[in-house]
Amino acid sequence: MDGKAIRKIVIVGGGTAGWMAAAPLAQRLCQGPGQRCEVVLIESPDIGTIGVGEATLPTIRFYNQALGLDNADFIKNTQASFKLGIEFKGWGHLGNRFFHGFGEFGPAVDGMAGHMLWLRLRLSGMTGLPSHEDWSAATVMARQNRFTLPQSGPPSAGNAFSYAFHFDAGLYAAYLRDYAMQRGAVRIEGTIVDVELRDTDGFVAAVRLQDGRRIDGDLFLDCSGFRALLIEGVMKAGYEDWSAMLPCNSAQAVPSARAPSLTPFTTSTARSAGWLWRIPLQHRTGNGHVYCNQFTSDAEASRVLLDGLDTEALDEPRQLRFTTGRRRQAWVKNVVAVGLASGFLEPLESTSIQLIMDGVGRLVELMPDRDFHPALAAEYNRRMQAQYESIRDFIVLHYKLTRRDDSEFWRYCAAMPIPDTLRHQIELFRAAGRIVILDREGFSEPSWFSLLMGLGVVPQSRDPWLDRFDGDALRTHLERVRRAIAGTVAGMPDHGDFIAQFAAAPPVAMPRPASMPH
């Protein structure tokens, strides 16, 4: 590299965030003619991580593809399964059940999305109309536990869905660690005890390890998790606390035995003071309870978690505390925070990996030279702020629209203040059947439609442009689409059978505890 190009990047912290940052940086900067940038990752043996099943969004596929990862090899090495969406139980009201599937609700017609065509029939009072979920191929597949990869070719029921993955987060980090180190990244094991700043401008010059080693660098990525060692501990970036509208501040996670049937979706079950997650992997099931400790005790939360398991627990629940929110600045001087160091949003819509991936992607796009022009940091911070706020609003939506009044927690959620941006989005859909997307890099119209309808918001009126469609002809068209989806899904293999043939992971010996609390 010539001129003022970055010569050395130091990543503080390993885990998912650290190695997701190291892999593409090593791929781009440590290889090829003329490249002279070092990528060094410092990982402490004293700091553990909570090994959980991780659920993702479909865009994880683009990250993997950009690295050139083989799909089957990745699935085998991370004990992964496929994910078509999220099943929600008990959200909105007791007994409620709906699905947030990945993909459209049938094809668009004359520029009108499939879900809007269904809404045209629903609001016209047509009787006997099936649920909008019948037009979501991903949802129909999930109901029947079926999966296959989307078919190539023109749009059809065989490719009218998208998919993501569930995987073991620890195994994914190890997989990317091997990838990054094979491409030139250097791993240093040690514990940081001091940070050295430049006298001239307050930039980080180096970090010092417990054994006395000094690791210098030009650019430092803070992947130290909630500790936020550099971005907060040194740069004092500040934190915007969103607890008032996202009151959950605790979680417990526990693995359990693999279920006999491998479901191709995540499950989120609302409980009296929060919600339970269930993430199926090839070798086990990941489970957790996200809750607010102002409305329940840790002991009761543990009981609810363990009682909600559908297979035998393999360990003791592990406790986690957090404050929902974001760093006011994720990039300060020559420090960029990635992952939990940059903020935390509960994993209700599987956005943790997405925020890491997009944070790294934006850094690659806005890579500075050693002058670190402030405009680059300003743009990075603007885009990260917009993404965090967009995801925040989407998650708050799940809580705010509740009609549950069976616990103090849900009564609080129904009454709590929400951002003006979210209030506008809800009111626009309720009044006129329109969905406004404020962040084009965030959740799309079908996702908002799934949540709004699933939580019981039915528009009072519809887009008048929809009235140009003849009702009877439109119903005939939609019924043809619904039958095509149903017929195509009926011919797909069982999800577990597909994985067994496509990318079965080797068996893993799971721990069996001597006793478990109940």
Coordinates of C-alpha atoms in Angstrom, one line a residue:
M1 CA 0.0 0.0 0.0
D2 CA 1.2 3.5 -0.8
G3 CA 0.7 7.0 0.6
K4 CA -1.4 7.3 3.7
A5 CA -3.2 4.0 3.4
I6 CA -4.0 2.2 6.7
R7 CA -1.0 -0.1 7.4
K8 CA -2.3 -2.0 10.5
I9 CA -5.8 -2.8 11.8
V10 CA -6.1 -4.0 15.4
I11 CA -9.3 -5.8 16.4
V12 CA -9.9 -5.8 20.1
G13 CA -12.0 -8.9 21.0
G14 CA -12.9 -12.1 19.2
G15 CA -16.2 -13.8 19.2
T16 CA -18.7 -13.4 16.4
A17 CA -18.1 -9.7 16.0
G18 CA -14.4 -9.8 16.0
W19 CA -14.0 -12.6 13.5
M20 CA -16.9 -11.3 11.3
A21 CA -14.8 -8.2 11.0
A22 CA -11.5 -10.0 10.6
A23 CA -12.6 -12.3 7.8
P24 CA -13.5 -9.7 5.0
L25 CA -10.6 -7.4 6.1
A26 CA -8.1 -10.2 5.8
Q27 CA -9.6 -11.2 2.5
R28 CA -9.3 -7.7 1.0
L29 CA -6.2 -6.3 2.7
C30 CA -3.8 -9.2 3.5
Q31 CA -3.7 -10.8 0.1
G32 CA -2.8 -9.8 -3.4
P33 CA 0.0 -7.8 -5.0
G34 CA 0.8 -4.5 -3.4
Q35 CA -1.2 -5.1 -0.3
R36 CA 0.7 -4.3 2.9
C37 CA -2.0 -4.0 5.6
E38 CA -1.8 -6.1 8.7
V39 CA -5.0 -7.4 10.4
V40 CA -4.4 -8.3 14.0
L41 CA -7.0 -9.6 16.4
I42 CA -6.5 -9.7 20.2
E43 CA -8.5 -12.3 22.0
S44 CA -8.5 -12.7 25.8
P45 CA -8.6 -16.3 27.2
D46 CA -10.1 -14.9 30.4
I47 CA -13.2 -13.5 28.9
G48 CA -15.8 -16.0 27.9
T49 CA -18.8 -15.7 25.6
I50 CA -22.4 -17.0 25.9
G51 CA -22.5 -19.8 23.4
V52 CA -26.1 -19.7 22.0
G53 CA -27.9 -20.7 18.9
E54 CA -27.9 -17.6 16.7
A55 CA -30.7 -16.8 14.3
T56 CA -30.1 -14.6 11.3
L57 CA -31.7 -12.6 8.4
P58 CA -31.5 -13.6 4.7
T59 CA -28.8 -11.0 4.1
I60 CA -26.3 -13.3 5.9
R61 CA -26.1 -15.2 2.7
F62 CA -24.6 -12.2 0.9
Y63 CA -21.9 -11.9 3.5
N64 CA -21.0 -15.6 3.2
Q65 CA -21.1 -15.3 -0.6
A66 CA -18.8 -12.3 -0.6
L67 CA -16.3 -14.4 1.4
G68 CA -16.7 -17.2 -1.1
L69 CA -17.8 -19.7 1.5
D70 CA -19.2 -23.0 0.3
N71 CA -22.8 -23.2 1.6
A72 CA -22.7 -26.9 2.5
D73 CA -19.3 -26.6 4.2
F74 CA -20.5 -23.6 6.2
I75 CA -23.7 -25.5 7.3
K76 CA -21.7 -28.6 8.4
N77 CA -19.1 -26.7 10.3
T78 CA -21.6 -24.5 12.2
Q79 CA -24.3 -27.2 12.9
A80 CA -26.7 -24.9 11.0
S81 CA -30.3 -25.3 10.0
F82 CA -32.4 -23.2 7.6
K83 CA -34.7 -20.4 8.7
L84 CA -37.8 -19.3 6.8
G85 CA -39.0 -16.8 9.4
I86 CA -40.2 -16.4 12.9
E87 CA -43.3 -17.9 14.5
F88 CA -44.8 -15.6 17.1
K89 CA -47.0 -17.1 19.9
G90 CA -48.9 -15.0 22.4
W91 CA -48.0 -11.7 21.0
G92 CA -50.8 -9.2 20.6
H93 CA -53.2 -11.2 22.7
L94 CA -53.2 -14.4 24.6
G95 CA -53.6 -17.3 22.2
N96 CA -52.5 -15.3 19.2
R97 CA -50.2 -17.0 16.7
F98 CA -48.8 -15.6 13.5
F99 CA -45.7 -15.9 11.2
H100 CA -43.2 -13.4 9.9
G101 CA -42.0 -15.2 6.8
F102 CA -39.2 -14.2 4.5
G103 CA -40.4 -13.2 1.0
E104 CA -43.3 -11.7 -0.7
F105 CA -47.0 -12.6 -0.6
G106 CA -47.3 -13.7 -4.2
P107 CA -46.3 -11.7 -7.2
A108 CA -47.0 -8.1 -7.8
V109 CA -49.6 -7.1 -10.4
D110 CA -49.4 -3.8 -12.3
G111 CA -47.0 -2.5 -9.6
M112 CA -49.2 -3.5 -6.7
A113 CA -47.5 -5.9 -4.2
G114 CA -49.2 -9.2 -3.5
H115 CA -50.1 -8.3 0.1
M116 CA -51.9 -5.1 -1.1
L117 CA -53.9 -7.2 -3.6
W118 CA -55.0 -9.5 -0.7
L119 CA -55.8 -6.4 1.4
R120 CA -58.1 -5.1 -1.5
L121 CA -60.2 -8.3 -1.1
R122 CA -60.1 -8.2 2.7
L123 CA -61.3 -4.6 2.9
S124 CA -64.1 -5.1 0.3
G125 CA -65.7 -7.6 2.7
M126 CA -65.2 -10.7 0.6
T127 CA -66.2 -13.7 2.6
G128 CA -64.3 -17.0 2.9
L129 CA -61.0 -15.3 2.1
P130 CA -58.0 -17.4 3.5
S131 CA -55.4 -15.7 5.7
H132 CA -52.8 -13.6 4.0
E133 CA -50.2 -16.1 5.2
D134 CA -51.4 -18.6 2.7
W135 CA -49.8 -16.4 0.0
S136 CA -46.4 -16.5 1.8
A137 CA -44.5 -19.5 0.4
A138 CA -42.1 -19.3 3.4
T139 CA -45.0 -19.5 5.8
V140 CA -46.6 -22.4 4.1
M141 CA -43.3 -24.2 4.0
A142 CA -42.7 -23.6 7.7
R143 CA -46.2 -24.8 8.7
Q144 CA -45.4 -28.2 7.0
N145 CA -41.8 -28.3 8.1
R146 CA -40.6 -28.4 4.5
F147 CA -37.5 -26.9 2.9
T148 CA -35.5 -26.9 -0.3
L149 CA -33.4 -24.2 -1.9
P150 CA -35.1 -21.7 -4.2
Q151 CA -35.3 -22.9 -7.8
S152 CA -33.5 -20.9 -10.5
G153 CA -35.5 -19.5 -13.4
P154 CA -38.4 -17.1 -13.8
P155 CA -40.5 -16.1 -10.7
S156 CA -42.6 -19.1 -9.5
A157 CA -43.9 -20.7 -6.4
G158 CA -40.6 -22.6 -6.2
N159 CA -38.5 -19.4 -5.7
A160 CA -41.1 -17.1 -4.1
F161 CA -39.3 -17.2 -0.7
S162 CA -36.1 -16.3 0.9
Y163 CA -34.2 -17.9 3.8
A164 CA -31.6 -17.4 6.4
F165 CA -29.8 -19.7 8.9
H166 CA -29.7 -20.8 12.5
F167 CA -26.2 -21.7 13.6
D168 CA -24.0 -22.2 16.6
A169 CA -22.5 -18.7 17.2
G170 CA -19.3 -20.1 18.8
L171 CA -18.8 -22.5 15.8
Y172 CA -19.4 -19.7 13.3
A173 CA -16.8 -17.5 15.0
A174 CA -14.3 -20.4 14.9
Y175 CA -15.1 -21.1 11.3
L176 CA -14.4 -17.4 10.4
R177 CA -11.3 -17.4 12.6
D178 CA -9.8 -20.2 10.5
Y179 CA -10.9 -18.4 7.3
A180 CA -9.3 -15.1 8.4
M181 CA -6.0 -16.7 9.6
Q182 CA -5.6 -18.7 6.4
R183 CA -5.7 -15.3 4.6
G184 CA -3.2 -13.6 6.7
A185 CA -5.0 -12.3 9.8
V186 CA -2.9 -12.7 13.0
R187 CA -4.5 -13.8 16.3
I188 CA -2.8 -12.7 19.5
E189 CA -4.0 -14.2 22.8
G190 CA -3.8 -11.8 25.7
T191 CA -5.6 -9.4 28.1
I192 CA -5.5 -5.7 27.5
V193 CA -4.6 -3.8 30.6
D194 CA -3.8 -0.3 29.2
V195 CA -4.4 1.9 26.2
E196 CA -1.8 4.4 24.9
L197 CA -3.0 7.6 23.3
R198 CA -1.2 9.9 21.0
D199 CA -0.4 13.2 22.6
T200 CA -1.1 15.2 19.5
D201 CA -4.7 14.3 18.8
G202 CA -5.9 11.7 21.4
F203 CA -6.0 8.9 18.8
V204 CA -5.2 5.4 20.1
A205 CA -1.6 4.6 19.4
A206 CA -1.4 1.1 21.0
V207 CA -2.8 -1.2 23.5
R208 CA -0.7 -3.0 26.2
L209 CA -1.2 -6.6 27.2
Q210 CA -0.9 -8.1 30.7
D211 CA 2.4 -9.8 29.7
G212 CA 3.9 -6.4 28.7
R213 CA 3.5 -6.7 24.9
R214 CA 2.6 -3.4 23.1
I215 CA 0.4 -3.8 20.0
D216 CA 0.3 -0.6 17.9
G217 CA -2.0 0.1 15.0
D218 CA -3.5 2.8 12.7
L219 CA -7.2 1.7 13.0
F220 CA -8.7 0.0 16.1
L221 CA -12.0 -2.0 16.0
D222 CA -13.7 -2.3 19.3
C223 CA -15.3 -5.8 19.4
S224 CA -15.1 -6.1 23.1
G225 CA -18.8 -6.6 23.6
F226 CA -20.7 -4.9 26.4
R227 CA -17.3 -3.8 28.0
A228 CA -16.9 -1.3 25.1
L229 CA -13.2 -1.1 26.1
L230 CA -12.1 1.5 23.6
I231 CA -15.3 3.2 22.3
E232 CA -16.6 4.0 25.8
G233 CA -13.8 3.2 28.2
V234 CA -11.3 5.5 26.3
M235 CA -13.3 7.6 23.7
K236 CA -16.3 8.3 26.0
A237 CA -18.7 8.0 23.0
G238 CA -21.8 8.2 25.2
Y239 CA -24.8 5.9 25.3
E240 CA -28.4 6.5 24.3
D241 CA -30.6 4.5 26.6
W242 CA -33.8 3.2 25.1
S243 CA -35.1 1.3 28.2
A244 CA -38.3 3.3 28.5
M245 CA -39.6 1.8 25.2
L246 CA -37.7 -1.5 25.3
P247 CA -37.9 -2.4 29.0
C248 CA -36.4 -5.9 28.8
N249 CA -33.0 -5.7 30.5
S250 CA -32.1 -9.4 31.3
A251 CA -31.8 -12.7 29.5
Q252 CA -31.1 -16.3 30.4
A253 CA -29.8 -18.8 27.8
V254 CA -29.7 -22.6 27.9
P255 CA -29.1 -25.3 25.3
S256 CA -31.4 -28.4 25.2
A257 CA -31.3 -31.6 23.3
R258 CA -32.1 -31.6 19.6
A259 CA -35.8 -32.0 18.9
P260 CA -37.0 -35.0 16.9
S261 CA -38.4 -32.7 14.2
L262 CA -36.0 -30.0 12.9
T263 CA -38.1 -26.9 12.4
P264 CA -37.1 -24.4 9.7
F265 CA -38.0 -21.4 11.8
T266 CA -37.3 -19.5 15.0
T267 CA -40.0 -19.4 17.6
S268 CA -40.8 -16.4 19.9
T269 CA -43.3 -17.1 22.7
A270 CA -44.5 -14.1 24.7
R271 CA -44.7 -14.7 28.5
S272 CA -45.8 -12.5 31.4
A273 CA -42.6 -10.4 31.7
G274 CA -40.9 -11.0 28.3
W275 CA -40.6 -13.7 25.8
L276 CA -38.9 -17.1 25.1
W277 CA -36.8 -17.9 22.0
R278 CA -36.3 -21.3 20.4
I279 CA -33.6 -21.8 17.8
P280 CA -33.2 -25.4 16.3
L281 CA -29.7 -26.5 15.3
Q282 CA -28.5 -29.8 14.0
H283 CA -26.9 -30.9 17.3
R284 CA -29.1 -29.2 19.8
T285 CA -31.7 -26.5 20.4
G286 CA -30.9 -23.0 21.5
N287 CA -33.3 -21.5 24.1
G288 CA -33.6 -18.3 26.0
H289 CA -35.8 -16.0 28.0
V290 CA -35.6 -12.2 27.5
Y291 CA -37.4 -10.4 30.3
C292 CA -37.5 -7.3 32.5
N293 CA -36.3 -7.9 36.0
Q294 CA -38.5 -5.1 37.3
F295 CA -41.5 -7.3 36.6
T296 CA -40.2 -10.8 37.6
S297 CA -37.3 -12.3 39.5
D298 CA -34.4 -14.1 38.0
A299 CA -35.4 -17.3 39.7
E300 CA -38.9 -17.1 38.3
A301 CA -37.5 -16.3 34.8
S302 CA -35.3 -19.4 35.1
R303 CA -38.3 -21.5 36.0
V304 CA -40.3 -20.1 33.0
L305 CA -37.4 -20.8 30.7
L306 CA -36.8 -24.4 31.9
D307 CA -40.5 -25.2 32.0
G308 CA -40.9 -24.0 28.4
L309 CA -38.3 -26.4 26.9
D310 CA -39.5 -29.1 24.7
T311 CA -36.4 -31.2 25.1
E312 CA -34.0 -31.9 28.0
A313 CA -31.8 -29.1 29.2
L314 CA -28.1 -29.7 28.7
D315 CA -26.7 -27.1 31.0
E316 CA -27.6 -24.5 33.6
P317 CA -29.1 -21.2 32.4
R318 CA -26.6 -18.5 31.9
Q319 CA -27.5 -15.0 33.0
L320 CA -27.0 -11.8 30.9
R321 CA -27.8 -8.2 31.8
F322 CA -28.1 -5.4 29.2
T323 CA -29.3 -1.9 28.6
T324 CA -31.0 -1.5 25.3
G325 CA -29.7 1.4 23.2
R326 CA -26.8 2.5 21.1
R327 CA -23.5 4.4 21.3
R328 CA -24.0 8.0 20.4
Q329 CA -21.1 7.6 18.1
A330 CA -19.9 4.2 16.8
W331 CA -16.8 5.8 15.2
V332 CA -14.6 8.2 17.2
K333 CA -11.2 9.3 15.9
N334 CA -9.5 6.0 15.0
V335 CA -11.8 3.7 16.9
V336 CA -14.8 1.9 15.3
A337 CA -17.2 -0.1 17.5
V338 CA -18.7 -3.2 16.0
G339 CA -21.3 -5.6 17.5
L340 CA -22.3 -5.2 21.2
A341 CA -19.7 -2.5 21.8
S342 CA -21.8 -0.3 19.4
G343 CA -25.1 -1.0 21.1
F344 CA -27.7 -3.6 21.9
L345 CA -31.2 -4.4 20.6
E346 CA -32.8 -7.6 21.9
P347 CA -32.8 -10.5 19.5
L348 CA -36.5 -10.5 18.8
E349 CA -36.0 -10.1 15.0
S350 CA -32.5 -11.7 14.7
T351 CA -30.8 -8.4 14.0
S352 CA -27.5 -8.9 16.1
I353 CA -25.6 -10.5 13.2
Q354 CA -27.1 -8.0 10.8
L355 CA -25.7 -5.1 12.7
I356 CA -22.3 -6.6 12.8
M357 CA -22.4 -7.4 9.1
D358 CA -23.6 -3.9 8.2
G359 CA -21.1 -2.2 10.5
V360 CA -18.2 -4.1 8.9
G361 CA -19.6 -3.5 5.4
R362 CA -19.9 0.2 6.0
L363 CA -16.4 0.4 7.3
V364 CA -15.1 -1.4 4.2
E365 CA -17.1 1.1 2.1
L366 CA -15.8 4.1 4.0
M367 CA -12.3 2.8 4.8
P368 CA -10.2 5.8 5.8
D369 CA -6.6 6.5 5.2
R370 CA -4.3 7.6 8.1
D371 CA -5.7 11.2 7.9
F372 CA -9.1 9.9 9.2
H373 CA -11.1 12.7 7.6
P374 CA -14.0 13.5 10.0
A375 CA -16.6 13.3 7.2
L376 CA -16.1 9.5 6.9
A377 CA -16.8 9.0 10.6
A378 CA -19.8 11.3 10.4
E379 CA -21.3 9.3 7.5
Y380 CA -20.7 6.0 9.2
N381 CA -22.3 7.3 12.4
R382 CA -25.3 8.7 10.5
R383 CA -26.0 5.4 8.8
M384 CA -25.5 3.3 11.9
Q385 CA -27.8 5.6 13.9
A386 CA -30.5 5.3 11.2
Q387 CA -30.2 1.5 11.2
Y388 CA -30.4 1.3 15.0
E389 CA -33.4 3.5 15.2
S390 CA -35.2 1.7 12.4
I391 CA -34.6 -1.7 14.0
R392 CA -35.6 -0.2 17.4
D393 CA -38.9 1.0 16.0
F394 CA -39.6 -2.4 14.4
I395 CA -39.0 -4.2 17.7
V396 CA -41.0 -1.7 19.8
L397 CA -43.9 -2.3 17.4
H398 CA -44.2 -5.9 18.7
Y399 CA -44.7 -4.6 22.3
K400 CA -46.7 -1.5 21.8
L401 CA -49.5 -3.1 19.8
T402 CA -50.3 -5.6 22.5
R403 CA -53.9 -6.0 23.8
R404 CA -52.7 -8.1 26.6
D405 CA -53.6 -6.9 30.1
D406 CA -52.8 -10.1 32.1
S407 CA -49.6 -8.8 33.6
E408 CA -48.0 -5.5 34.8
F409 CA -45.3 -5.9 32.1
W410 CA -47.8 -5.9 29.2
R411 CA -49.9 -3.1 30.7
Y412 CA -46.7 -1.0 30.8
C413 CA -45.9 -1.9 27.1
A414 CA -49.4 -0.9 26.0
A415 CA -49.1 2.5 27.7
M416 CA -45.4 3.4 27.1
P417 CA -44.3 6.3 24.9
I418 CA -43.0 5.4 21.4
P419 CA -41.0 7.3 18.8
D420 CA -42.9 9.7 16.6
T421 CA -41.5 7.8 13.6
L422 CA -43.2 4.6 14.7
R423 CA -46.4 6.2 15.7
H424 CA -46.6 7.7 12.2
Q425 CA -46.0 4.3 10.5
I426 CA -48.7 2.6 12.7
E427 CA -51.3 5.4 12.1
L428 CA -50.7 5.5 8.4
F429 CA -51.4 1.8 8.0
R430 CA -54.4 1.9 10.3
A431 CA -55.9 4.8 8.6
A432 CA -55.1 4.2 4.9
G433 CA -53.5 0.8 4.5
R434 CA -50.2 2.3 3.5
I435 CA -46.8 1.1 4.7
V436 CA -44.0 3.7 4.8
I437 CA -40.4 2.5 4.9
L438 CA -38.1 5.0 6.6
D439 CA -34.9 3.0 6.2
R440 CA -34.5 1.4 2.8
E441 CA -31.8 -0.8 4.2
G442 CA -34.1 -2.2 6.9
F443 CA -37.1 -4.4 7.1
S444 CA -39.2 -4.3 3.9
E445 CA -43.0 -3.8 3.3
P446 CA -43.9 -7.6 3.6
S447 CA -42.2 -7.7 7.0
W448 CA -44.1 -4.7 8.3
F449 CA -47.3 -6.1 6.8
S450 CA -46.8 -9.4 8.6
L451 CA -46.3 -7.7 12.0
L452 CA -49.1 -5.2 11.6
M453 CA -51.7 -7.7 10.5
G454 CA -50.4 -10.4 12.9
L455 CA -50.8 -8.0 15.8
G456 CA -54.3 -7.1 14.8
V457 CA -54.0 -3.7 13.0
V458 CA -56.6 -3.8 10.2
P459 CA -56.7 -0.7 7.9
Q460 CA -59.9 1.4 7.9
S461 CA -59.5 2.2 4.2
R462 CA -57.3 1.1 1.3
D463 CA -55.3 2.6 -1.5
P464 CA -57.9 3.9 -4.1
W465 CA -55.6 2.7 -6.9
L466 CA -56.5 -0.8 -5.9
D467 CA -60.1 -0.3 -6.9
R468 CA -59.2 -0.5 -10.6
F469 CA -58.8 -4.2 -10.1
D470 CA -62.0 -6.2 -10.7
G471 CA -62.8 -8.1 -7.5
D472 CA -63.8 -11.4 -9.0
A473 CA -60.9 -11.5 -11.4
L474 CA -58.5 -10.6 -8.6
R475 CA -59.9 -13.3 -6.4
T476 CA -59.5 -15.9 -9.2
H477 CA -55.9 -14.7 -9.7
L478 CA -55.0 -14.9 -6.0
E479 CA -56.6 -18.3 -5.6
R480 CA -54.5 -19.6 -8.5
V481 CA -51.4 -18.3 -6.8
R482 CA -52.4 -19.8 -3.5
R483 CA -52.9 -23.2 -5.0
A484 CA -49.6 -23.0 -6.9
I485 CA -47.8 -22.3 -3.6
A486 CA -49.6 -25.1 -1.8
G487 CA -48.9 -27.6 -4.5
T488 CA -45.3 -26.7 -4.8
V489 CA -44.7 -26.9 -1.1
A490 CA -46.4 -30.3 -0.9
G491 CA -43.7 -31.7 -3.1
M492 CA -40.8 -30.3 -1.1
P493 CA -38.8 -32.6 1.3
D494 CA -38.9 -32.4 5.1
H495 CA -36.5 -29.9 6.4
G496 CA -34.5 -32.4 8.5
D497 CA -34.3 -34.8 5.5
F498 CA -33.1 -32.0 3.2
I499 CA -30.3 -31.1 5.7
A500 CA -29.3 -34.8 6.1
Q501 CA -28.8 -35.1 2.4
F502 CA -27.4 -31.6 1.7
A503 CA -25.1 -30.8 4.6
A504 CA -25.4 -33.1 7.6
A505 CA -23.0 -32.0 10.3
P506 CA -20.9 -34.5 12.2
P507 CA -22.3 -35.6 15.5
V508 CA -21.2 -33.6 18.6
A509 CA -21.0 -34.9 22.1
M510 CA -23.2 -32.6 24.2
P511 CA -22.7 -32.2 28.0
R512 CA -25.3 -33.8 30.3
P513 CA -25.5 -32.1 33.6
A514 CA -25.8 -34.1 36.8
S515 CA -28.9 -32.2 37.9
M516 CA -31.0 -29.2 36.7
P517 CA -33.1 -26.8 38.8
H518 CA -36.8 -26.9 38.3

